[in-house]
C-alpha cells in the first residue's frame, strides 16, 4: 500500500483479513499475534482519517505509524518495531526520516500505553547474559550458519504451492487443507506446532529444551514453508519461534549456552525470512540485553550476506527506485502549492505584482524561477 501511493485494501477486505487472522490464531495455526495488531493499526488510521482532514501523504505515513504502534506493543521493543517497518519497506538501509520518526514515536506511544496497563516487562524473560566467550565462537557460528541455511531453504520450499492455488476460490480450500495438516501434526507428533511458538522459545531461553527442540523446530519449519503463501505464518513471532527452536536444539547438541544459541537462531531466521537484519539484531538486544550486541550484529550481518534480498514477503520493494512513491516526480499532496518566485521589483511596485518589462507587460517566469513551497497542513 505504501509503495502504491496509498492504495490500501478496502475496509471490507481489511476487516475480513482481521477476522480470518483472529480465527486462525484462536484455532492454533502458525499465526503470530503481531499480525492482528498490525491490521488494527491500519484500521485505526482509517478511523482517524474519517474524523480529521488527512491528505495522501499523511494517510500513508500514519498507516505505517499505526502498524509500528501495534508491533511495538506486541514485541515490547518499540525501536526495533519502527526499524522493522522501515526495513520491510525498502529492503535496503535507506531509512527515510519521514518514515522512521513517525514510526518510532507511534511505537513508543503504543508500548507506553500497553506498559501502563500491563507492565513494562520484556517479551521474554532472560537471565543476565555475559558476553559470549571466544572459545564458543565456532559453535555459535555453526548455529548461525545452520539456521541461515534452514531459512534460505524455507524461501525455496514456500514456492512449492503454485501461486494460482492461493488465489480466488482455491484459497479457502488450500487454507482449510493447511489447517487440517496442522491438526494432524499436532495430534500425531507434538502440540509444539500450535501457536506462534513464543512459549517454546521461552523454554529454550530458560534451558529446559534439549536436542528434541530440533524436531519441534523442523515441524514448525514445514508449516511455515507451506503456509507462507497463504499469509498463515509470515509474521515476526512465527519466524522467531522457528529460529529460536532450531537454535536451542543446535545449542544443546553443540554444548553451548542455550540462551545465546536460541537468540542467535531467532536473529538468523528472522533476518532471512523478513530480510530485516537491523531490526532482528535490535530485537535480540531488547530481549537479551546489551551484552548480546556484538553477537547479534555479526549473526544478522552473516545471515543477510548469505541470503541476499530474498524474503517471504512478496510485497517488499527491492530498492527505493522500485517504489512508485520515489520513481519520477512524486505526486503533490493537497497541502503543497506552487508559488512563483518574484522577479526584481521596481520602486513603487506592489509586492504582489510581477515586475513590468520595457513593453509594460508582466515579467515572464521561467521554470528555474518556480519554487515548491509547503504550507502548514490544516490537519
mmCIF file of C-alpha atoms in Angstrom:
data_model
loop_
_atom_site.group_PDB
_atom_site.id
_atom_site.type_symbol
_atom_site.label_atom_id
_atom_site.label_comp_id
_atom_site.label_asym_id
_atom_site.label_seq_id
_atom_site.Cartn_x
_atom_site.Cartn_y
_atom_site.Cartn_z
ATOM 1 C CA UNK A 1 0.000 0.000 0.000
ATOM 2 C CA UNK A 2 2.793 2.458 0.765
ATOM 3 C CA UNK A 3 4.675 1.865 -2.474
ATOM 4 C CA UNK A 4 1.432 2.009 -4.462
ATOM 5 C CA UNK A 5 0.919 5.635 -3.346
ATOM 6 C CA UNK A 6 -1.505 4.823 -0.575
ATOM 7 C CA UNK A 7 -3.723 2.354 -2.449
ATOM 8 C CA UNK A 8 -4.579 0.284 0.620
ATOM 9 C CA UNK A 9 -7.145 -2.535 0.622
ATOM 10 C CA UNK A 10 -10.716 -1.529 1.319
ATOM 11 C CA UNK A 11 -12.286 -1.578 4.756
ATOM 12 C CA UNK A 12 -14.262 -4.729 3.980
ATOM 13 C CA UNK A 13 -11.108 -6.531 2.837
ATOM 14 C CA UNK A 14 -9.160 -5.451 5.913
ATOM 15 C CA UNK A 15 -11.960 -6.490 8.266
ATOM 16 C CA UNK A 16 -12.149 -9.859 6.521
ATOM 17 C CA UNK A 17 -8.384 -10.284 6.878
ATOM 18 C CA UNK A 18 -8.594 -9.372 10.568
ATOM 19 C CA UNK A 19 -11.408 -11.864 11.168
ATOM 20 C CA UNK A 20 -9.513 -14.630 9.370
ATOM 21 C CA UNK A 21 -6.327 -13.839 11.291
ATOM 22 C CA UNK A 22 -8.107 -13.902 14.656
ATOM 23 C CA UNK A 23 -9.842 -17.162 13.719
ATOM 24 C CA UNK A 24 -6.562 -18.771 12.696
ATOM 25 C CA UNK A 25 -4.770 -17.512 15.793
ATOM 26 C CA UNK A 26 -7.532 -18.751 18.076
ATOM 27 C CA UNK A 27 -7.555 -22.138 16.338
ATOM 28 C CA UNK A 28 -3.840 -22.644 16.968
ATOM 29 C CA UNK A 29 -2.447 -22.015 13.488
ATOM 30 C CA UNK A 30 1.044 -20.660 12.930
ATOM 31 C CA UNK A 31 -0.134 -17.040 13.065
ATOM 32 C CA UNK A 32 1.650 -14.561 15.291
ATOM 33 C CA UNK A 33 -0.352 -12.122 17.356
ATOM 34 C CA UNK A 34 1.697 -9.378 15.710
ATOM 35 C CA UNK A 35 -0.454 -9.834 12.576
ATOM 36 C CA UNK A 36 -3.851 -8.767 14.026
ATOM 37 C CA UNK A 37 -2.279 -5.856 15.904
ATOM 38 C CA UNK A 38 -0.707 -4.616 12.680
ATOM 39 C CA UNK A 39 -4.103 -4.753 10.966
ATOM 40 C CA UNK A 40 -5.690 -2.911 13.887
ATOM 41 C CA UNK A 41 -3.118 -0.158 13.488
ATOM 42 C CA UNK A 42 -4.061 0.255 9.842
ATOM 43 C CA UNK A 43 -7.777 0.309 10.639
ATOM 44 C CA UNK A 44 -7.158 2.947 13.324
ATOM 45 C CA UNK A 45 -5.686 5.212 10.656
ATOM 46 C CA UNK A 46 -8.845 4.823 8.590
ATOM 47 C CA UNK A 47 -10.932 5.889 11.573
ATOM 48 C CA UNK A 48 -8.629 8.846 12.145
ATOM 49 C CA UNK A 49 -8.996 9.820 8.502
ATOM 50 C CA UNK A 50 -12.785 9.867 8.891
ATOM 51 C CA UNK A 51 -12.562 12.267 11.836
ATOM 52 C CA UNK A 52 -9.847 14.605 10.525
ATOM 53 C CA UNK A 53 -8.688 16.041 7.217
ATOM 54 C CA UNK A 54 -5.698 13.983 6.064
ATOM 55 C CA UNK A 55 -4.061 14.259 2.680
ATOM 56 C CA UNK A 56 -2.462 11.350 0.836
ATOM 57 C CA UNK A 57 0.990 11.739 2.356
ATOM 58 C CA UNK A 58 -0.335 12.000 5.908
ATOM 59 C CA UNK A 59 -2.598 8.986 5.464
ATOM 60 C CA UNK A 60 0.263 6.907 4.112
ATOM 61 C CA UNK A 61 2.614 7.957 6.910
ATOM 62 C CA UNK A 62 0.078 7.430 9.684
ATOM 63 C CA UNK A 63 -0.800 3.987 8.337
ATOM 64 C CA UNK A 64 2.832 2.973 8.754
ATOM 65 C CA UNK A 65 2.859 4.561 12.216
ATOM 66 C CA UNK A 66 -0.236 2.590 13.216
ATOM 67 C CA UNK A 67 1.418 -0.661 12.157
ATOM 68 C CA UNK A 68 4.540 0.287 14.137
ATOM 69 C CA UNK A 69 2.431 1.035 17.210
ATOM 70 C CA UNK A 70 0.876 -2.418 17.046
ATOM 71 C CA UNK A 71 4.234 -4.122 16.592
ATOM 72 C CA UNK A 72 5.814 -2.088 19.382
ATOM 73 C CA UNK A 73 3.123 -3.174 21.822
ATOM 74 C CA UNK A 74 3.299 -6.846 20.830
ATOM 75 C CA UNK A 75 7.088 -7.211 20.618
ATOM 76 C CA UNK A 76 7.815 -4.977 23.659
ATOM 77 C CA UNK A 77 10.562 -3.356 21.594
ATOM 78 C CA UNK A 78 9.418 -0.031 20.079
ATOM 79 C CA UNK A 79 12.685 0.926 18.391
ATOM 80 C CA UNK A 80 13.040 -2.494 16.766
ATOM 81 C CA UNK A 81 9.415 -2.364 15.601
ATOM 82 C CA UNK A 82 9.924 1.023 13.941
ATOM 83 C CA UNK A 83 13.121 -0.107 12.221
ATOM 84 C CA UNK A 84 11.353 -3.277 11.095
ATOM 85 C CA UNK A 85 8.704 -1.200 9.297
ATOM 86 C CA UNK A 86 11.396 0.805 7.508
ATOM 87 C CA UNK A 87 13.379 -2.292 6.532
ATOM 88 C CA UNK A 88 10.343 -4.114 5.186
ATOM 89 C CA UNK A 89 9.529 -1.048 3.088
ATOM 90 C CA UNK A 90 12.867 -0.620 1.375
ATOM 91 C CA UNK A 91 14.873 -3.857 1.775
ATOM 92 C CA UNK A 92 17.962 -1.647 1.869
ATOM 93 C CA UNK A 93 19.453 0.539 4.568
ATOM 94 C CA UNK A 94 17.752 3.743 3.427
ATOM 95 C CA UNK A 95 15.677 4.721 6.429
ATOM 96 C CA UNK A 96 13.897 7.914 5.493
ATOM 97 C CA UNK A 97 13.336 10.386 8.284
ATOM 98 C CA UNK A 98 9.690 10.980 7.342
ATOM 99 C CA UNK A 99 9.064 7.226 7.625
ATOM 100 C CA UNK A 100 11.234 6.238 10.581
ATOM 101 C CA UNK A 101 10.470 9.071 13.008
ATOM 102 C CA UNK A 102 6.641 8.763 12.941
ATOM 103 C CA UNK A 103 7.033 5.001 13.382
ATOM 104 C CA UNK A 104 9.380 5.492 16.363
ATOM 105 C CA UNK A 105 7.036 7.961 18.052
ATOM 106 C CA UNK A 106 3.977 5.766 17.441
ATOM 107 C CA UNK A 107 5.723 2.583 18.617
ATOM 108 C CA UNK A 108 6.970 4.270 21.795
ATOM 109 C CA UNK A 109 3.483 5.632 22.478
ATOM 110 C CA UNK A 110 1.829 2.274 21.857
ATOM 111 C CA UNK A 111 4.263 0.481 24.147
ATOM 112 C CA UNK A 112 3.838 3.199 26.808
ATOM 113 C CA UNK A 113 0.056 2.748 26.810
ATOM 114 C CA UNK A 114 0.440 -1.037 26.919
ATOM 115 C CA UNK A 115 3.055 -0.876 29.690
ATOM 116 C CA UNK A 116 0.935 1.454 31.810
ATOM 117 C CA UNK A 117 -1.782 -1.207 31.870
ATOM 118 C CA UNK A 118 0.177 -4.476 31.858
ATOM 119 C CA UNK A 119 3.714 -3.577 32.922
ATOM 120 C CA UNK A 120 6.946 -2.931 31.061
ATOM 121 C CA UNK A 121 8.330 -6.451 31.286
ATOM 122 C CA UNK A 122 10.233 -7.787 28.230
ATOM 123 C CA UNK A 123 8.537 -10.207 25.901
ATOM 124 C CA UNK A 124 10.904 -12.985 27.007
ATOM 125 C CA UNK A 125 12.355 -13.491 30.462
ATOM 126 C CA UNK A 126 16.122 -13.820 30.017
ATOM 127 C CA UNK A 127 18.734 -14.075 32.743
ATOM 128 C CA UNK A 128 21.592 -11.583 32.776
ATOM 129 C CA UNK A 129 23.823 -12.704 29.912
ATOM 130 C CA UNK A 130 27.611 -12.394 29.987
ATOM 131 C CA UNK A 131 29.489 -11.536 26.816
ATOM 132 C CA UNK A 132 29.908 -14.813 24.870
ATOM 133 C CA UNK A 133 33.456 -16.123 25.104
ATOM 134 C CA UNK A 134 35.704 -16.531 22.072
ATOM 135 C CA UNK A 135 36.138 -20.223 22.853
ATOM 136 C CA UNK A 136 32.499 -20.850 21.932
ATOM 137 C CA UNK A 137 32.621 -18.677 18.830
ATOM 138 C CA UNK A 138 32.966 -21.624 16.368
ATOM 139 C CA UNK A 139 29.923 -23.327 17.879
ATOM 140 C CA UNK A 140 27.851 -20.155 17.715
ATOM 141 C CA UNK A 141 29.000 -19.674 14.127
ATOM 142 C CA UNK A 142 27.777 -23.171 13.338
ATOM 143 C CA UNK A 143 24.377 -22.377 14.849
ATOM 144 C CA UNK A 144 24.097 -19.177 12.810
ATOM 145 C CA UNK A 145 25.094 -20.909 9.571
ATOM 146 C CA UNK A 146 22.734 -23.848 10.088
ATOM 147 C CA UNK A 147 19.725 -21.679 10.898
ATOM 148 C CA UNK A 148 20.541 -19.367 7.982
ATOM 149 C CA UNK A 149 20.560 -22.392 5.682
ATOM 150 C CA UNK A 150 17.199 -23.502 7.080
ATOM 151 C CA UNK A 151 15.752 -20.043 6.492
ATOM 152 C CA UNK A 152 17.079 -19.946 2.936
ATOM 153 C CA UNK A 153 15.605 -23.411 2.286
ATOM 154 C CA UNK A 154 12.223 -22.194 3.554
ATOM 155 C CA UNK A 155 12.232 -19.489 0.877
ATOM 156 C CA UNK A 156 12.529 -22.213 -1.751
ATOM 157 C CA UNK A 157 10.047 -24.565 -0.111
ATOM 158 C CA UNK A 158 7.338 -21.916 0.180
ATOM 159 C CA UNK A 159 7.159 -21.840 -3.625
ATOM 160 C CA UNK A 160 6.083 -25.492 -3.784
ATOM 161 C CA UNK A 161 2.423 -24.458 -3.711
ATOM 162 C CA UNK A 162 1.665 -22.762 -7.062
ATOM 163 C CA UNK A 163 0.637 -19.152 -6.792
ATOM 164 C CA UNK A 164 -2.587 -19.833 -8.704
ATOM 165 C CA UNK A 165 -3.758 -22.184 -5.933
ATOM 166 C CA UNK A 166 -3.644 -19.410 -3.345
ATOM 167 C CA UNK A 167 -5.912 -17.019 -5.250
ATOM 168 C CA UNK A 168 -9.643 -16.885 -5.908
ATOM 169 C CA UNK A 169 -11.876 -19.754 -4.860
ATOM 170 C CA UNK A 170 -8.938 -22.102 -4.326
ATOM 171 C CA UNK A 171 -7.592 -20.040 -1.445
ATOM 172 C CA UNK A 172 -10.160 -21.138 1.224
ATOM 173 C CA UNK A 173 -9.764 -24.773 0.170
ATOM 174 C CA UNK A 174 -5.973 -24.678 0.410
ATOM 175 C CA UNK A 175 -6.247 -22.776 3.700
ATOM 176 C CA UNK A 176 -8.567 -25.450 5.078
ATOM 177 C CA UNK A 177 -6.154 -28.177 3.988
ATOM 178 C CA UNK A 178 -3.346 -26.312 5.735
ATOM 179 C CA UNK A 179 -5.403 -26.176 8.933
ATOM 180 C CA UNK A 180 -6.142 -29.930 8.742
ATOM 181 C CA UNK A 181 -2.434 -30.631 8.244
ATOM 182 C CA UNK A 182 -1.637 -28.594 11.340
ATOM 183 C CA UNK A 183 -4.241 -30.502 13.356
ATOM 184 C CA UNK A 184 -2.931 -33.890 12.182
ATOM 185 C CA UNK A 185 0.644 -32.966 13.097
ATOM 186 C CA UNK A 186 -0.494 -31.699 16.499
ATOM 187 C CA UNK A 187 -2.334 -34.967 17.254
ATOM 188 C CA UNK A 188 0.198 -37.348 15.734
ATOM 189 C CA UNK A 189 3.517 -35.772 16.666
ATOM 190 C CA UNK A 190 3.551 -32.980 19.198
ATOM 191 C CA UNK A 191 1.439 -29.964 20.222
ATOM 192 C CA UNK A 192 4.552 -27.797 19.833
ATOM 193 C CA UNK A 193 3.427 -26.968 16.291
ATOM 194 C CA UNK A 194 0.443 -24.967 17.588
ATOM 195 C CA UNK A 195 0.548 -21.218 18.095
ATOM 196 C CA UNK A 196 3.295 -18.783 17.222
ATOM 197 C CA UNK A 197 5.945 -20.614 19.292
ATOM 198 C CA UNK A 198 6.719 -17.810 21.745
ATOM 199 C CA UNK A 199 6.147 -20.097 24.740
ATOM 200 C CA UNK A 200 8.513 -22.742 23.413
ATOM 201 C CA UNK A 201 11.143 -20.105 22.724
ATOM 202 C CA UNK A 202 10.847 -19.053 26.379
ATOM 203 C CA UNK A 203 11.520 -22.657 27.425
ATOM 204 C CA UNK A 204 14.582 -22.722 25.166
ATOM 205 C CA UNK A 205 15.874 -19.467 26.638
ATOM 206 C CA UNK A 206 15.492 -20.933 30.130
ATOM 207 C CA UNK A 207 17.454 -24.071 29.179
ATOM 208 C CA UNK A 208 14.564 -26.542 29.509
ATOM 209 C CA UNK A 209 14.818 -27.828 25.935
ATOM 210 C CA UNK A 210 17.438 -30.264 24.702
ATOM 211 C CA UNK A 211 18.152 -31.767 21.276
ATOM 212 C CA UNK A 212 14.445 -32.571 20.893
ATOM 213 C CA UNK A 213 13.924 -28.890 20.072
ATOM 214 C CA UNK A 214 15.396 -29.633 16.632
ATOM 215 C CA UNK A 215 12.469 -31.903 15.782
ATOM 216 C CA UNK A 216 9.918 -29.414 17.079
ATOM 217 C CA UNK A 217 11.568 -26.625 15.095
ATOM 218 C CA UNK A 218 11.614 -28.805 11.959
ATOM 219 C CA UNK A 219 7.850 -29.408 12.128
ATOM 220 C CA UNK A 220 7.231 -25.702 12.571
ATOM 221 C CA UNK A 221 9.611 -25.006 9.682
ATOM 222 C CA UNK A 222 7.476 -27.255 7.460
ATOM 223 C CA UNK A 223 4.256 -25.481 8.383
ATOM 224 C CA UNK A 224 5.834 -22.061 7.887
ATOM 225 C CA UNK A 225 7.119 -23.019 4.436
ATOM 226 C CA UNK A 226 3.739 -24.396 3.341
ATOM 227 C CA UNK A 227 1.639 -21.619 4.869
ATOM 228 C CA UNK A 228 3.668 -18.592 3.816
ATOM 229 C CA UNK A 229 1.803 -18.248 0.503
ATOM 230 C CA UNK A 230 -1.469 -18.223 2.441
ATOM 231 C CA UNK A 231 -0.256 -15.462 4.792
ATOM 232 C CA UNK A 232 -0.502 -18.017 7.607
ATOM 233 C CA UNK A 233 2.886 -17.700 9.210
ATOM 234 C CA UNK A 234 4.767 -14.885 7.545
ATOM 235 C CA UNK A 235 4.834 -12.708 10.649
ATOM 236 C CA UNK A 236 7.537 -11.827 13.134
ATOM 237 C CA UNK A 237 6.755 -14.187 16.005
ATOM 238 C CA UNK A 238 6.397 -17.355 13.839
ATOM 239 C CA UNK A 239 9.879 -16.724 12.423
ATOM 240 C CA UNK A 240 11.212 -16.107 15.924
ATOM 241 C CA UNK A 241 9.600 -19.368 17.049
ATOM 242 C CA UNK A 242 11.115 -21.489 14.276
ATOM 243 C CA UNK A 243 14.573 -19.941 14.505
ATOM 244 C CA UNK A 244 14.603 -19.972 18.294
ATOM 245 C CA UNK A 245 13.711 -23.677 18.487
ATOM 246 C CA UNK A 246 16.306 -24.611 15.877
ATOM 247 C CA UNK A 247 18.916 -22.562 17.731
ATOM 248 C CA UNK A 248 18.015 -24.146 21.069
ATOM 249 C CA UNK A 249 18.321 -27.653 19.638
ATOM 250 C CA UNK A 250 21.639 -26.933 17.930
ATOM 251 C CA UNK A 251 22.956 -25.270 21.087
ATOM 252 C CA UNK A 252 22.117 -28.393 23.104
ATOM 253 C CA UNK A 253 23.872 -30.617 20.558
ATOM 254 C CA UNK A 254 26.982 -28.414 20.449
ATOM 255 C CA UNK A 255 27.043 -27.837 24.207
ATOM 256 C CA UNK A 256 26.915 -24.030 24.274
ATOM 257 C CA UNK A 257 24.852 -21.547 26.247
ATOM 258 C CA UNK A 258 21.209 -22.343 25.334
ATOM 259 C CA UNK A 259 20.046 -18.756 25.817
ATOM 260 C CA UNK A 260 22.595 -17.290 23.427
ATOM 261 C CA UNK A 261 22.041 -20.113 20.913
ATOM 262 C CA UNK A 262 18.258 -19.551 20.983
ATOM 263 C CA UNK A 263 18.617 -15.823 20.351
ATOM 264 C CA UNK A 264 21.193 -16.417 17.605
ATOM 265 C CA UNK A 265 18.787 -18.794 15.874
ATOM 266 C CA UNK A 266 15.938 -16.291 16.144
ATOM 267 C CA UNK A 267 18.087 -13.469 14.719
ATOM 268 C CA UNK A 268 19.343 -15.560 11.799
ATOM 269 C CA UNK A 269 15.942 -16.930 10.797
ATOM 270 C CA UNK A 270 14.211 -13.574 11.177
ATOM 271 C CA UNK A 271 16.888 -11.912 9.058
ATOM 272 C CA UNK A 272 16.455 -14.395 6.230
ATOM 273 C CA UNK A 273 12.657 -14.667 6.189
ATOM 274 C CA UNK A 274 11.795 -10.983 6.643
ATOM 275 C CA UNK A 275 15.057 -9.510 5.320
ATOM 276 C CA UNK A 276 15.337 -7.189 8.319
ATOM 277 C CA UNK A 277 18.858 -7.598 9.750
ATOM 278 C CA UNK A 278 18.975 -4.393 11.806
ATOM 279 C CA UNK A 279 15.539 -4.968 13.328
ATOM 280 C CA UNK A 280 16.419 -8.601 14.089
ATOM 281 C CA UNK A 281 19.562 -7.527 15.936
ATOM 282 C CA UNK A 282 17.639 -4.845 17.843
ATOM 283 C CA UNK A 283 15.024 -7.394 18.899
ATOM 284 C CA UNK A 284 17.696 -9.706 20.280
ATOM 285 C CA UNK A 285 19.277 -6.825 22.205
ATOM 286 C CA UNK A 286 15.894 -5.735 23.580
ATOM 287 C CA UNK A 287 15.188 -9.275 24.794
ATOM 288 C CA UNK A 288 18.668 -10.451 25.807
ATOM 289 C CA UNK A 289 20.492 -7.292 26.878
ATOM 290 C CA UNK A 290 23.363 -5.188 25.607
ATOM 291 C CA UNK A 291 25.888 -7.990 26.123
ATOM 292 C CA UNK A 292 24.434 -9.693 23.057
ATOM 293 C CA UNK A 293 25.113 -6.696 20.801
ATOM 294 C CA UNK A 294 28.305 -7.966 19.059
ATOM 295 C CA UNK A 295 26.919 -11.476 18.583
ATOM 296 C CA UNK A 296 23.550 -10.249 17.286
ATOM 297 C CA UNK A 297 25.117 -7.823 14.807
ATOM 298 C CA UNK A 298 27.542 -10.442 13.480
ATOM 299 C CA UNK A 299 24.774 -13.041 13.158
ATOM 300 C CA UNK A 300 22.422 -10.654 11.351
ATOM 301 C CA UNK A 301 25.190 -9.465 9.024
ATOM 302 C CA UNK A 302 26.247 -13.013 8.180
ATOM 303 C CA UNK A 303 22.677 -14.167 7.528
ATOM 304 C CA UNK A 304 21.935 -11.119 5.384
ATOM 305 C CA UNK A 305 25.144 -11.525 3.377
ATOM 306 C CA UNK A 306 24.402 -15.191 2.624
ATOM 307 C CA UNK A 307 20.659 -14.906 1.960
ATOM 308 C CA UNK A 308 20.622 -11.689 -0.075
ATOM 309 C CA UNK A 309 17.454 -9.694 -0.647
ATOM 310 C CA UNK A 310 15.008 -12.592 -0.844
ATOM 311 C CA UNK A 311 12.249 -12.922 1.740
ATOM 312 C CA UNK A 312 8.859 -14.424 2.480
ATOM 313 C CA UNK A 313 7.012 -11.154 1.937
ATOM 314 C CA UNK A 314 6.370 -10.664 -1.800
ATOM 315 C CA UNK A 315 5.277 -7.060 -1.323
ATOM 316 C CA UNK A 316 8.722 -5.860 -0.286
ATOM 317 C CA UNK A 317 10.343 -3.466 -2.755
ATOM 318 C CA UNK A 318 13.852 -4.316 -3.912
ATOM 319 C CA UNK A 319 15.019 -0.751 -3.568
ATOM 320 C CA UNK A 320 13.775 2.787 -3.320
ATOM 321 C CA UNK A 321 13.938 3.135 -7.081
ATOM 322 C CA UNK A 322 11.427 0.296 -7.485
ATOM 323 C CA UNK A 323 8.820 2.201 -5.489
ATOM 324 C CA UNK A 324 6.192 4.227 -7.285
ATOM 325 C CA UNK A 325 6.474 6.777 -4.491
ATOM 326 C CA UNK A 326 10.107 7.542 -5.360
ATOM 327 C CA UNK A 327 10.074 6.920 -9.119
ATOM 328 C CA UNK A 328 9.963 10.094 -11.178
ATOM 329 C CA UNK A 329 8.206 13.246 -9.984
ATOM 330 C CA UNK A 330 6.183 12.455 -6.856
ATOM 331 C CA UNK A 331 2.551 13.354 -6.665
ATOM 332 C CA UNK A 332 1.976 16.568 -4.740
ATOM 333 C CA UNK A 333 -0.385 16.358 -1.775
ATOM 334 C CA UNK A 334 -3.099 18.895 -1.252
ATOM 335 C CA UNK A 335 -1.011 20.883 1.234
ATOM 336 C CA UNK A 336 1.703 21.685 -1.359
ATOM 337 C CA UNK A 337 1.133 24.591 -3.714
ATOM 338 C CA UNK A 338 3.145 26.160 -6.499
ATOM 339 C CA UNK A 339 4.318 29.698 -5.752
ATOM 340 C CA UNK A 340 6.335 31.586 -8.402
ATOM 341 C CA UNK A 341 9.455 33.375 -7.345
ATOM 342 C CA UNK A 342 9.159 37.153 -7.660
ATOM 343 C CA UNK A 343 11.394 38.918 -10.126
ATOM 344 C CA UNK A 344 13.168 42.209 -9.467
ATOM 345 C CA UNK A 345 10.746 44.730 -8.042
ATOM 346 C CA UNK A 346 10.910 48.362 -9.197
ATOM 347 C CA UNK A 347 10.394 51.171 -6.676
ATOM 348 C CA UNK A 348 6.734 51.796 -6.034
ATOM 349 C CA UNK A 349 5.617 48.447 -7.472
ATOM 350 C CA UNK A 350 3.217 46.482 -5.234
ATOM 351 C CA UNK A 351 4.786 43.362 -3.746
ATOM 352 C CA UNK A 352 2.104 41.065 -5.101
ATOM 353 C CA UNK A 353 2.512 42.228 -8.714
ATOM 354 C CA UNK A 354 5.261 40.985 -11.071
ATOM 355 C CA UNK A 355 7.897 43.476 -12.194
ATOM 356 C CA UNK A 356 6.967 45.161 -15.512
ATOM 357 C CA UNK A 357 9.028 44.766 -18.630
ATOM 358 C CA UNK A 358 10.035 47.555 -21.043
ATOM 359 C CA UNK A 359 6.872 46.931 -23.071
ATOM 360 C CA UNK A 360 4.773 47.358 -19.951
ATOM 361 C CA UNK A 361 3.756 43.682 -19.607
ATOM 362 C CA UNK A 362 4.489 41.350 -16.714
ATOM 363 C CA UNK A 363 7.837 39.633 -16.498
ATOM 364 C CA UNK A 364 7.596 36.038 -17.781
ATOM 365 C CA UNK A 365 8.712 33.437 -15.246
ATOM 366 C CA UNK A 366 10.990 30.629 -16.353
ATOM 367 C CA UNK A 367 10.977 27.149 -14.916
ATOM 368 C CA UNK A 368 14.082 27.936 -12.868
ATOM 369 C CA UNK A 369 12.187 30.709 -11.086
ATOM 370 C CA UNK A 370 9.392 28.426 -9.868
ATOM 371 C CA UNK A 371 9.566 27.047 -6.360
ATOM 372 C CA UNK A 372 7.604 24.465 -4.450
ATOM 373 C CA UNK A 373 6.668 25.705 -1.008
ATOM 374 C CA UNK A 374 4.955 23.568 1.595
ATOM 375 C CA UNK A 375 2.238 25.235 3.617
ATOM 376 C CA UNK A 376 1.307 24.176 7.144
ATOM 377 C CA UNK A 377 -1.160 21.254 6.788
ATOM 378 C CA UNK A 378 -4.640 22.169 8.028
ATOM 379 C CA UNK A 379 -4.889 18.866 9.952
#
